[in-house]
Amino acid sequence: MLRHRLVFPAALVAAAAVLAPGAAHAAPAAPAAVTGASDPQSYTAPPYWTVRTPLGDGPIGHDGLQIDLHAGMFTAHGIHLEAAALDVRGPSSVTVEWGDGAKDTAEITEPADIKRLDHAHTYAEVGTYTVTYTVTDAAHNVRAVNKVIVTTAGAEFTAHAPTRLLDTRDGTGAAKAKVAGRSSARVKAAGNARIPAGATAVALNVTVTNTVEAGYVTAFAGKGARRPDTSNLNYAPGQTVPNLVIVPVGDDGHVELFNGGWAPVDLIADVTGYFTRSAAAGYTPLAPARLVDTREGLGTAQGQVPGQGAFTVAAAGAGKVPKGATAVALNVTATNPAEAGHLTVFPSGQSAPSTSSVNFTAGQTVANAVVVPVGADGKISVRNGSWKGADVVVDVVGYYSPDSRAAYRPFHPFRLADTREDSRHRPRGPVPARDYLPLPFTGESPVPPAGWVLNTTVTNTTEAGHLSVAPDPNTWADYQKGIAAKPERPLSSSLNWGAGMTVPNLVQTPAGPGAVIDFWNQGWQPVDVIVDCLGVYETD
């Protein structure tokens, strides 16, 4: 059986501590433990769909032979098929045609009223397949056939030029009005802006602005899904905060953005790509690698990017990103800005869109995850939308390409860890300064997930700092035995914070060879860390 049983920290089971009134805050932790696996897709072909035909010219020896099929999609590419051959009268042969050219055979040697057989298969490509199940009883001159149509749980990525789907300030995609406290903005995704109707998830850069009180925003699927007990971005009074979200699309083609604060806010959503259960581009995660640092002249000219200025840098064909990559996953940081503004990341060779990737205020250091299509020349461009200079740092964390096999399987978002609460791995308490929080990410599949999609939040900060997320070379057993070697400190950053700030950011990361991921507090004061899981990339 191909189903994952994902095992995560026991911090899942406790409610989160309530932060001080008036402070920006993360959503409360899930009140009950969950396995982490999303509900498997199930498909059924009932016995009465069975078609019986004679093997030769003679009559069928008996007409009771039927086939009952139940299929479950438990991984991105994998299927588990349970079959019951009813009223088997004699030794019979079984053939399973998986719909992709592969075929398995089995034998029923001991007839029984009900004979159950389990089968498993992994598809090379995501998509929809017709599984044909045939039972042949030569002694009774009968062949019985039943079919079940299945769709893989995994989806592949198609890059989309940054496009605005929602802006409540001017009425784009919704009424021209702030989103009231404790209410949602519905965003049309599938079937909108050249996103196909069959899209299962979208990559959105969500921005909250014109805030008057503290709160948070939760992105989740529209009709057919319940709102999760997690947050995607957090805001304080007067802040403009962006964050990348990868969110499932509801049955009605919409996603919802819930304003968890008590006061109205404006919301903006820009799409940069979408996922479908058809062949497109798979994902390859990478250990974070620095692509650009204007402070040092890495990847572009040394010195701040001038106001309204831009630069172009090679992405595909640079470092570990191969030529042919259609999009790259980045962490983009603005630092030392002279005044408020924003950065826009977009494919080279195109005009800068009227969207933002990172928003900043004067003197602020702020990071945001970005997924951006690669231009025809393999490059991307970064524009400073401020009127004065700012330094820019770009770390690449993965890429999408037709040759990458890992497909995305979304989960109903849930909380993995919250250092404000006790867990079975450690007592409650912040991550110490210049130290790290290791978390085990384990499963029962022979092929572990290629990468994880996490929303990571830092809170209870007392001075500026930054967080790094990176694979750990140790196993969890090494930590349990006290023999784990301290990993090398990462050089990249996943999110940056200032004193008193609660800051989230999307993180796409592989686990280490021992299925452990580290969350490094690179600041000089302790901070609390919250980790929510959005989904996995799987090759099987």
Coordinates of C-alpha atoms in Angstrom, one line a residue:
M1 CA 0.0 0.0 0.0
L2 CA 1.4 3.4 -1.0
R3 CA -0.2 5.6 1.6
H4 CA 2.1 7.9 3.6
R5 CA 1.7 8.1 7.3
L6 CA 3.4 11.4 8.0
V7 CA 4.6 11.8 11.6
F8 CA 5.0 15.3 13.0
P9 CA 5.7 17.0 16.4
A10 CA 3.1 16.7 19.1
A11 CA 2.8 20.5 19.3
L12 CA -0.2 19.8 16.9
V13 CA -2.4 18.7 19.8
A14 CA -2.3 21.8 22.0
A15 CA -4.0 25.2 21.6
A16 CA -1.5 28.0 21.1
A17 CA -0.9 30.6 23.8
V18 CA -2.7 33.8 23.3
L19 CA -0.4 36.7 22.5
A20 CA -0.7 40.1 24.3
P21 CA -3.7 42.1 23.2
G22 CA -2.9 44.6 20.5
A23 CA 0.2 42.6 19.3
A24 CA 0.3 41.1 15.9
H25 CA -0.4 37.5 16.3
A26 CA -0.4 34.1 14.6
A27 CA -3.6 32.0 14.4
P28 CA -4.1 29.5 17.2
A29 CA -2.7 26.0 16.7
A30 CA -4.9 23.1 15.7
P31 CA -6.9 21.7 18.6
A32 CA -6.4 18.1 17.7
A33 CA -3.6 15.9 16.4
V34 CA -3.7 15.0 12.7
T35 CA -1.6 12.6 10.6
G36 CA -0.7 15.2 8.0
A37 CA -2.0 13.2 5.1
S38 CA -4.7 14.9 3.1
D39 CA -7.9 13.0 2.5
P40 CA -7.1 10.4 -0.2
Q41 CA -8.9 10.6 -3.5
S42 CA -11.2 7.6 -3.8
Y43 CA -12.8 6.1 -6.9
T44 CA -15.2 3.2 -7.1
A45 CA -16.6 1.0 -9.8
P46 CA -19.5 -1.0 -8.3
P47 CA -20.1 -4.7 -9.2
Y48 CA -23.1 -4.0 -11.4
W49 CA -20.9 -2.1 -13.9
T50 CA -19.2 -5.5 -14.7
V51 CA -19.5 -6.6 -18.4
R52 CA -19.4 -10.3 -19.0
T53 CA -18.6 -11.9 -22.4
P54 CA -18.1 -15.5 -23.5
L55 CA -14.6 -16.6 -24.4
G56 CA -15.7 -18.6 -27.4
D57 CA -18.9 -19.5 -29.3
G58 CA -20.4 -21.4 -26.4
P59 CA -22.6 -20.0 -23.7
I60 CA -21.3 -18.5 -20.5
G61 CA -20.9 -21.2 -17.8
H62 CA -22.3 -18.9 -15.1
D63 CA -23.5 -15.3 -15.1
G64 CA -22.7 -14.4 -11.5
L65 CA -19.1 -13.4 -11.9
Q66 CA -18.7 -9.7 -10.9
I67 CA -15.9 -7.3 -10.0
D68 CA -15.9 -4.6 -7.3
L69 CA -13.2 -2.0 -7.6
H70 CA -12.0 0.6 -5.0
A71 CA -9.1 2.9 -5.9
G72 CA -7.3 5.3 -3.6
M73 CA -4.7 7.9 -4.6
F74 CA -2.5 8.3 -1.5
T75 CA 0.6 9.9 -3.0
A76 CA 1.2 12.3 -5.9
H77 CA 1.7 9.5 -8.5
G78 CA 0.6 6.3 -6.7
I79 CA -2.5 4.3 -6.7
H80 CA -3.7 1.5 -4.4
L81 CA -6.4 -0.7 -5.9
E82 CA -8.6 -3.1 -4.0
A83 CA -10.5 -5.6 -6.1
A84 CA -13.1 -8.2 -5.2
A85 CA -14.0 -10.9 -7.6
L86 CA -17.5 -12.0 -6.6
D87 CA -18.9 -15.5 -7.3
V88 CA -15.7 -17.0 -8.6
R89 CA -16.4 -20.6 -9.6
G90 CA -13.0 -21.9 -10.7
P91 CA -9.3 -21.0 -11.0
S92 CA -9.1 -17.7 -12.9
S93 CA -6.6 -15.3 -14.2
V94 CA -6.5 -11.6 -13.5
T95 CA -5.2 -8.8 -15.6
V96 CA -4.9 -5.1 -14.5
E97 CA -4.2 -2.6 -17.2
W98 CA -3.3 0.7 -15.6
G99 CA -4.1 3.0 -18.5
D100 CA -0.5 4.0 -19.1
G101 CA 0.6 0.9 -21.0
A102 CA 1.6 -1.0 -17.9
K103 CA 0.0 -4.3 -17.1
D104 CA 0.0 -6.6 -14.1
T105 CA -1.3 -10.2 -13.8
A106 CA -2.4 -12.4 -11.0
E107 CA -4.0 -15.8 -10.4
I108 CA -7.0 -16.8 -8.4
T109 CA -6.2 -20.4 -7.6
E110 CA -8.7 -21.1 -4.8
P111 CA -12.2 -20.2 -5.9
A112 CA -14.3 -18.4 -3.3
D113 CA -17.5 -16.5 -3.1
I114 CA -15.5 -13.3 -2.7
K115 CA -11.8 -13.2 -3.5
R116 CA -10.0 -9.9 -2.6
L117 CA -6.8 -8.8 -4.3
D118 CA -4.6 -5.7 -3.6
H119 CA -2.7 -4.0 -6.4
A120 CA -0.4 -1.0 -6.4
H121 CA 1.0 1.1 -9.2
T122 CA 3.0 4.4 -9.7
Y123 CA 2.3 6.5 -12.7
A124 CA 5.2 8.2 -14.4
E125 CA 3.1 11.3 -15.2
V126 CA 0.3 13.0 -13.3
G127 CA -3.1 12.8 -15.1
T128 CA -6.3 10.9 -15.5
Y129 CA -6.2 7.2 -16.4
T130 CA -8.7 4.4 -17.0
V131 CA -7.9 1.2 -15.1
T132 CA -9.2 -1.9 -16.7
Y133 CA -9.7 -5.0 -14.5
T134 CA -10.3 -8.4 -16.2
V135 CA -11.0 -11.7 -14.6
T136 CA -11.0 -14.7 -17.0
D137 CA -12.6 -18.0 -16.0
A138 CA -11.7 -20.4 -18.8
A139 CA -13.4 -23.4 -17.2
H140 CA -16.8 -21.6 -17.3
N141 CA -16.2 -19.8 -20.6
V142 CA -16.5 -16.3 -19.2
R143 CA -14.5 -13.1 -19.1
A144 CA -15.6 -10.3 -16.8
V145 CA -14.4 -6.7 -17.1
N146 CA -14.9 -3.6 -15.0
K147 CA -13.2 -0.2 -15.3
V148 CA -12.5 2.7 -13.0
I149 CA -11.3 6.1 -14.0
V150 CA -8.8 7.7 -11.6
T151 CA -6.9 10.9 -11.4
T152 CA -3.5 11.3 -9.7
A153 CA -3.4 13.2 -6.4
G154 CA -0.4 15.2 -7.6
A155 CA -0.3 18.2 -9.8
E156 CA 2.3 20.0 -11.9
F157 CA 3.1 23.6 -12.2
T158 CA 2.6 26.1 -15.0
A159 CA 4.2 29.5 -14.6
H160 CA 2.0 32.5 -15.1
A161 CA 3.1 36.1 -15.8
P162 CA 2.4 38.0 -12.6
T163 CA -1.2 39.2 -12.8
R164 CA -3.5 40.9 -10.4
L165 CA -6.6 38.9 -9.5
L166 CA -7.8 41.0 -6.5
D167 CA -7.4 44.5 -5.3
T168 CA -10.1 45.8 -2.9
R169 CA -8.7 49.3 -3.2
D170 CA -9.9 49.7 -6.8
G171 CA -12.5 47.0 -7.2
T172 CA -10.3 44.5 -9.1
G173 CA -11.9 41.0 -8.6
A174 CA -14.2 42.1 -5.9
A175 CA -16.2 45.1 -4.6
K176 CA -14.2 48.3 -4.0
A177 CA -14.3 48.1 -0.3
K178 CA -12.2 46.9 2.6
V179 CA -12.6 43.4 3.8
A180 CA -14.4 43.5 7.1
G181 CA -12.9 41.9 10.2
R182 CA -13.5 38.2 10.6
S183 CA -14.8 37.9 7.1
S184 CA -13.4 36.8 3.7
A185 CA -12.7 38.0 0.2
R186 CA -13.5 35.4 -2.5
V187 CA -11.0 35.4 -5.4
K188 CA -11.9 33.8 -8.7
A189 CA -8.9 31.7 -9.7
A190 CA -9.8 28.7 -11.9
G191 CA -11.2 30.0 -15.2
N192 CA -9.9 33.5 -14.6
A193 CA -6.9 35.3 -16.2
R194 CA -6.1 32.3 -18.4
I195 CA -5.9 30.0 -15.5
P196 CA -7.6 26.8 -16.7
A197 CA -10.9 25.6 -15.1
G198 CA -9.2 22.4 -13.9
A199 CA -6.5 24.2 -11.8
T200 CA -6.2 22.5 -8.4
A201 CA -4.0 25.1 -6.7
V202 CA -2.5 28.5 -7.4
A203 CA 0.6 30.4 -6.3
L204 CA -0.5 33.9 -5.1
N205 CA 1.4 36.8 -3.7
V206 CA -1.1 38.1 -1.1
T207 CA -0.7 41.6 0.4
V208 CA -2.6 43.2 3.2
T209 CA -2.5 47.0 3.5
N210 CA -4.3 50.0 5.0
T211 CA -4.4 48.2 8.4
V212 CA -5.6 49.9 11.6
E213 CA -5.3 47.0 14.1
A214 CA -3.3 43.8 14.4
G215 CA -4.5 40.6 12.8
Y216 CA -3.7 37.9 10.3
V217 CA -4.9 36.5 6.9
T218 CA -5.6 32.9 6.2
A219 CA -5.8 31.6 2.5
F220 CA -7.8 28.5 1.8
A221 CA -9.9 26.8 -0.8
G222 CA -13.3 28.1 -1.6
K223 CA -16.5 26.1 -1.7
G224 CA -16.1 22.6 -0.4
A225 CA -13.3 23.3 2.2
R226 CA -13.4 24.5 5.8
R227 CA -11.1 27.3 7.0
P228 CA -8.0 26.0 8.6
D229 CA -6.7 27.0 12.1
T230 CA -3.5 28.4 10.6
S231 CA -2.3 31.8 9.3
N232 CA -0.5 32.8 6.1
L233 CA 0.5 36.4 7.0
N234 CA 0.4 38.6 10.0
Y235 CA 0.0 42.4 10.2
A236 CA 0.2 45.2 12.7
P237 CA -1.4 48.7 12.6
G238 CA -0.2 50.7 9.6
Q239 CA 1.7 47.8 8.0
T240 CA 1.7 46.6 4.4
V241 CA 2.6 42.9 4.4
P242 CA 3.0 40.5 1.5
N243 CA 3.4 36.8 1.6
L244 CA 3.4 34.1 -1.1
V245 CA 0.8 31.4 -0.6
I246 CA 0.2 28.1 -2.5
V247 CA -3.4 27.5 -1.9
P248 CA -5.8 24.8 -3.2
V249 CA -8.7 26.0 -5.4
G250 CA -12.2 25.2 -4.2
D251 CA -14.9 23.2 -6.1
D252 CA -16.3 26.5 -7.3
G253 CA -12.9 27.7 -8.7
H254 CA -12.3 30.2 -5.9
V255 CA -9.9 30.7 -3.1
E256 CA -10.8 32.7 0.0
L257 CA -8.7 35.2 1.9
F258 CA -9.9 35.4 5.5
N259 CA -9.2 38.6 7.5
G260 CA -8.6 37.3 11.0
G261 CA -8.4 40.7 12.5
W262 CA -11.4 42.6 14.0
A263 CA -10.9 45.7 11.8
P264 CA -11.3 46.1 8.0
V265 CA -8.3 45.8 5.7
D266 CA -7.5 46.0 2.0
L267 CA -6.3 42.8 0.3
I268 CA -4.4 42.3 -2.9
A269 CA -3.7 39.0 -4.7
D270 CA -1.3 38.5 -7.6
V271 CA -1.1 35.1 -9.3
T272 CA 2.3 33.8 -10.5
G273 CA 1.4 30.2 -11.4
Y274 CA -1.0 27.4 -11.1
F275 CA -1.1 23.6 -10.6
T276 CA -3.1 21.1 -12.7
R277 CA -3.3 17.3 -12.8
S278 CA -1.8 17.1 -16.2
A279 CA 1.8 17.1 -17.5
A280 CA 3.5 20.5 -17.1
A281 CA 6.5 21.2 -14.9
G282 CA 7.5 19.3 -11.8
Y283 CA 9.5 20.7 -8.9
T284 CA 13.1 20.2 -7.8
P285 CA 13.9 21.7 -4.4
L286 CA 17.4 23.0 -3.7
A287 CA 19.3 23.9 -0.6
P288 CA 19.1 27.7 -0.5
A289 CA 21.9 29.3 -2.7
R290 CA 22.6 33.0 -3.1
L291 CA 22.0 34.3 -6.6
V292 CA 22.1 38.1 -6.0
D293 CA 23.5 40.4 -3.3
T294 CA 23.8 44.0 -4.4
R295 CA 25.8 44.8 -1.3
E296 CA 28.7 42.6 -2.6
G297 CA 28.2 42.8 -6.3
L298 CA 27.1 39.2 -6.5
G299 CA 25.0 38.5 -9.6
T300 CA 24.7 42.2 -10.6
A301 CA 26.6 45.5 -10.1
Q302 CA 27.6 46.3 -6.6
G303 CA 25.6 49.1 -5.1
Q304 CA 21.9 49.8 -4.4
V305 CA 19.4 49.4 -7.1
P306 CA 18.3 53.0 -7.9
G307 CA 14.8 54.2 -7.5
Q308 CA 12.6 53.0 -10.4
G309 CA 15.7 51.1 -11.6
A310 CA 16.0 47.3 -12.5
F311 CA 18.5 44.6 -13.1
T312 CA 18.4 41.3 -14.9
V313 CA 20.1 38.1 -13.7
A314 CA 20.5 34.6 -15.2
A315 CA 18.3 32.0 -13.4
A316 CA 18.0 29.0 -15.6
G317 CA 21.5 27.6 -16.5
A318 CA 23.0 29.3 -13.4
G319 CA 24.1 27.4 -10.4
K320 CA 22.0 24.2 -9.9
V321 CA 19.1 25.5 -12.0
P322 CA 19.3 23.8 -15.4
K323 CA 18.5 25.3 -18.8
G324 CA 14.9 24.5 -19.6
A325 CA 13.5 25.5 -16.2
T326 CA 10.2 27.3 -16.7
A327 CA 10.1 29.0 -13.3
V328 CA 12.3 29.5 -10.2
A329 CA 11.3 29.6 -6.5
L330 CA 13.2 32.4 -4.7
N331 CA 13.5 34.2 -1.4
V332 CA 13.8 37.9 -2.2
T333 CA 15.0 40.4 0.4
A334 CA 15.0 44.2 0.3
T335 CA 17.4 45.8 2.8
N336 CA 18.7 49.3 3.5
P337 CA 15.9 51.1 1.5
A338 CA 16.1 54.9 1.7
E339 CA 12.3 55.2 1.6
A340 CA 9.1 53.1 1.4
G341 CA 8.5 51.1 -1.8
H342 CA 8.3 47.7 -3.3
L343 CA 10.2 45.2 -5.5
T344 CA 8.7 43.5 -8.5
V345 CA 10.2 40.2 -9.8
F346 CA 9.2 39.3 -13.3
P347 CA 10.5 37.4 -16.4
S348 CA 13.2 39.1 -18.4
G349 CA 12.3 40.5 -21.8
Q350 CA 8.9 41.8 -20.5
S351 CA 7.7 45.0 -19.1
A352 CA 7.4 45.2 -15.4
P353 CA 3.9 44.3 -14.3
S354 CA 1.8 46.5 -11.9
T355 CA 2.3 43.9 -9.2
S356 CA 4.6 43.8 -6.2
S357 CA 6.7 40.9 -4.8
V358 CA 8.2 42.5 -1.7
N359 CA 6.9 45.7 0.1
F360 CA 9.1 47.7 2.5
T361 CA 9.3 50.8 4.5
A362 CA 12.3 53.1 4.9
G363 CA 15.2 51.3 6.7
Q364 CA 13.4 48.0 6.8
T365 CA 14.8 44.6 5.9
V366 CA 12.0 42.4 4.7
A367 CA 12.0 39.1 2.7
N368 CA 9.2 37.3 0.8
A369 CA 9.0 34.0 -1.1
V370 CA 8.6 34.5 -4.9
V371 CA 7.8 32.0 -7.7
V372 CA 8.5 33.7 -11.0
P373 CA 8.5 32.5 -14.6
V374 CA 11.9 32.5 -16.4
G375 CA 12.2 34.6 -19.5
A376 CA 13.0 33.1 -22.9
D377 CA 16.7 33.9 -22.3
G378 CA 16.7 32.0 -19.0
K379 CA 16.8 35.3 -16.9
I380 CA 14.6 37.1 -14.5
S381 CA 14.4 40.9 -13.7
V382 CA 14.0 42.7 -10.5
R383 CA 12.6 46.3 -10.3
N384 CA 12.8 48.7 -7.4
G385 CA 9.5 50.5 -7.4
S386 CA 10.7 53.0 -4.8
W387 CA 11.9 56.5 -5.7
K388 CA 15.1 56.0 -3.9
G389 CA 17.8 53.2 -3.7
A390 CA 17.6 49.8 -2.0
D391 CA 19.8 46.8 -1.7
V392 CA 18.4 43.5 -3.0
V393 CA 19.3 39.9 -2.0
V394 CA 18.0 36.9 -3.9
D395 CA 18.3 33.2 -2.8
V396 CA 17.1 30.4 -5.1
V397 CA 15.4 27.5 -3.3
G398 CA 14.1 25.4 -6.2
Y399 CA 12.9 25.3 -9.8
Y400 CA 10.1 24.0 -12.0
S401 CA 10.9 22.2 -15.2
P402 CA 9.4 19.5 -17.5
D403 CA 12.2 17.2 -16.5
S404 CA 11.5 17.5 -12.8
R405 CA 9.3 14.6 -11.5
A406 CA 8.1 15.9 -8.1
A407 CA 4.4 16.8 -8.2
Y408 CA 2.6 18.9 -5.6
R409 CA 0.0 17.3 -3.3
P410 CA -1.7 19.9 -1.1
F411 CA -2.8 19.3 2.5
H412 CA -5.5 20.9 4.5
P413 CA -3.1 23.3 6.2
F414 CA -2.2 22.3 9.8
R415 CA 0.2 23.3 12.5
L416 CA 3.4 21.3 12.8
A417 CA 5.2 23.1 15.6
D418 CA 4.7 26.1 17.9
T419 CA 7.5 26.8 20.4
R420 CA 5.0 28.6 22.6
E421 CA 3.6 25.1 23.5
D422 CA 5.1 21.9 24.9
S423 CA 5.8 19.1 22.4
R424 CA 7.1 15.6 22.7
H425 CA 10.4 16.8 21.2
R426 CA 11.1 19.7 23.5
P427 CA 9.4 21.7 26.3
R428 CA 7.8 25.0 25.4
G429 CA 10.2 27.9 25.0
P430 CA 11.7 30.1 22.3
V431 CA 14.5 29.1 20.0
P432 CA 17.7 30.5 21.6
A433 CA 19.8 33.1 19.9
R434 CA 22.2 31.8 17.3
D435 CA 20.7 28.3 17.7
Y436 CA 18.3 26.2 15.8
L437 CA 15.1 24.1 16.1
P438 CA 15.4 20.7 14.4
L439 CA 12.1 19.0 13.4
P440 CA 11.6 15.5 12.1
F441 CA 9.7 15.0 8.9
T442 CA 9.2 11.2 8.5
G443 CA 6.9 8.9 6.5
E444 CA 6.4 5.3 5.7
S445 CA 7.0 5.5 2.0
P446 CA 10.1 3.9 0.3
V447 CA 10.5 7.2 -1.5
P448 CA 10.2 10.2 1.0
P449 CA 8.8 13.5 -0.2
A450 CA 11.1 15.6 -2.3
G451 CA 10.2 18.8 -0.6
W452 CA 7.8 20.5 1.8
V453 CA 5.8 23.6 1.5
L454 CA 5.7 25.4 4.9
N455 CA 4.4 28.7 6.2
T456 CA 6.9 29.7 8.9
T457 CA 6.2 32.5 11.4
V458 CA 8.5 34.2 13.9
T459 CA 6.9 36.1 16.9
N460 CA 7.8 37.5 20.3
T461 CA 10.8 39.3 18.9
T462 CA 12.8 41.9 20.9
E463 CA 15.3 43.0 18.3
A464 CA 16.1 42.6 14.6
G465 CA 17.2 39.2 13.2
H466 CA 16.5 36.7 10.6
L467 CA 15.5 33.0 10.3
S468 CA 17.1 30.4 8.0
V469 CA 15.5 27.1 7.1
A470 CA 17.7 24.3 5.8
P471 CA 18.0 20.5 5.6
D472 CA 19.7 18.8 8.5
P473 CA 22.4 16.1 7.8
N474 CA 21.5 14.1 10.9
T475 CA 18.7 11.7 11.6
W476 CA 16.1 12.1 14.3
A477 CA 17.5 9.0 15.9
D478 CA 20.9 10.9 16.2
Y479 CA 19.2 13.6 18.2
Q480 CA 17.4 11.1 20.4
K481 CA 20.7 9.4 21.2
G482 CA 22.5 12.6 21.7
I483 CA 25.0 12.0 19.0
A484 CA 23.8 14.5 16.3
A485 CA 26.6 16.7 15.0
K486 CA 25.7 20.4 14.9
P487 CA 24.9 21.4 11.3
E488 CA 26.8 24.1 9.5
R489 CA 25.1 27.4 9.9
P490 CA 23.2 28.4 6.7
L491 CA 24.3 31.6 4.9
S492 CA 20.9 32.4 3.4
S493 CA 17.8 33.8 5.1
S494 CA 14.2 32.8 4.9
L495 CA 12.6 35.7 6.7
N496 CA 13.7 38.8 8.5
W497 CA 12.1 40.6 11.5
G498 CA 12.4 43.8 13.5
A499 CA 11.8 44.3 17.2
G500 CA 8.2 43.6 18.3
M501 CA 7.3 42.2 14.9
T502 CA 5.4 38.9 14.0
V503 CA 6.7 37.9 10.5
P504 CA 5.6 35.0 8.3
N505 CA 7.0 33.7 5.1
L506 CA 6.5 30.7 2.8
V507 CA 9.3 28.2 2.8
Q508 CA 9.8 25.5 0.2
T509 CA 12.6 23.1 1.4
P510 CA 13.8 19.6 1.1
A511 CA 14.3 17.6 4.2
G512 CA 17.8 16.4 4.9
P513 CA 19.0 12.8 4.2
G514 CA 17.7 11.9 7.7
A515 CA 14.3 13.6 7.1
V516 CA 15.1 16.5 9.5
I517 CA 14.7 20.2 8.8
D518 CA 16.3 23.0 10.8
F519 CA 14.9 26.4 11.7
W520 CA 17.8 28.7 12.6
N521 CA 17.4 31.8 14.8
Q522 CA 20.2 33.9 13.3
G523 CA 19.4 36.8 15.7
W524 CA 21.0 37.6 19.0
Q525 CA 17.8 37.3 21.1
P526 CA 15.5 34.3 21.5
V527 CA 12.3 34.1 19.3
D528 CA 9.2 31.9 19.1
V529 CA 8.8 29.9 15.8
I530 CA 5.5 28.6 14.4
V531 CA 5.5 26.1 11.4
D532 CA 2.4 25.3 9.4
C533 CA 2.4 22.6 6.6
L534 CA 0.6 23.4 3.3
G535 CA 1.7 20.4 1.3
V536 CA 4.4 18.2 -0.2
Y537 CA 6.2 17.6 -3.5
E538 CA 6.4 13.8 -4.2
T539 CA 8.1 11.8 -6.9
D540 CA 6.1 8.6 -6.2

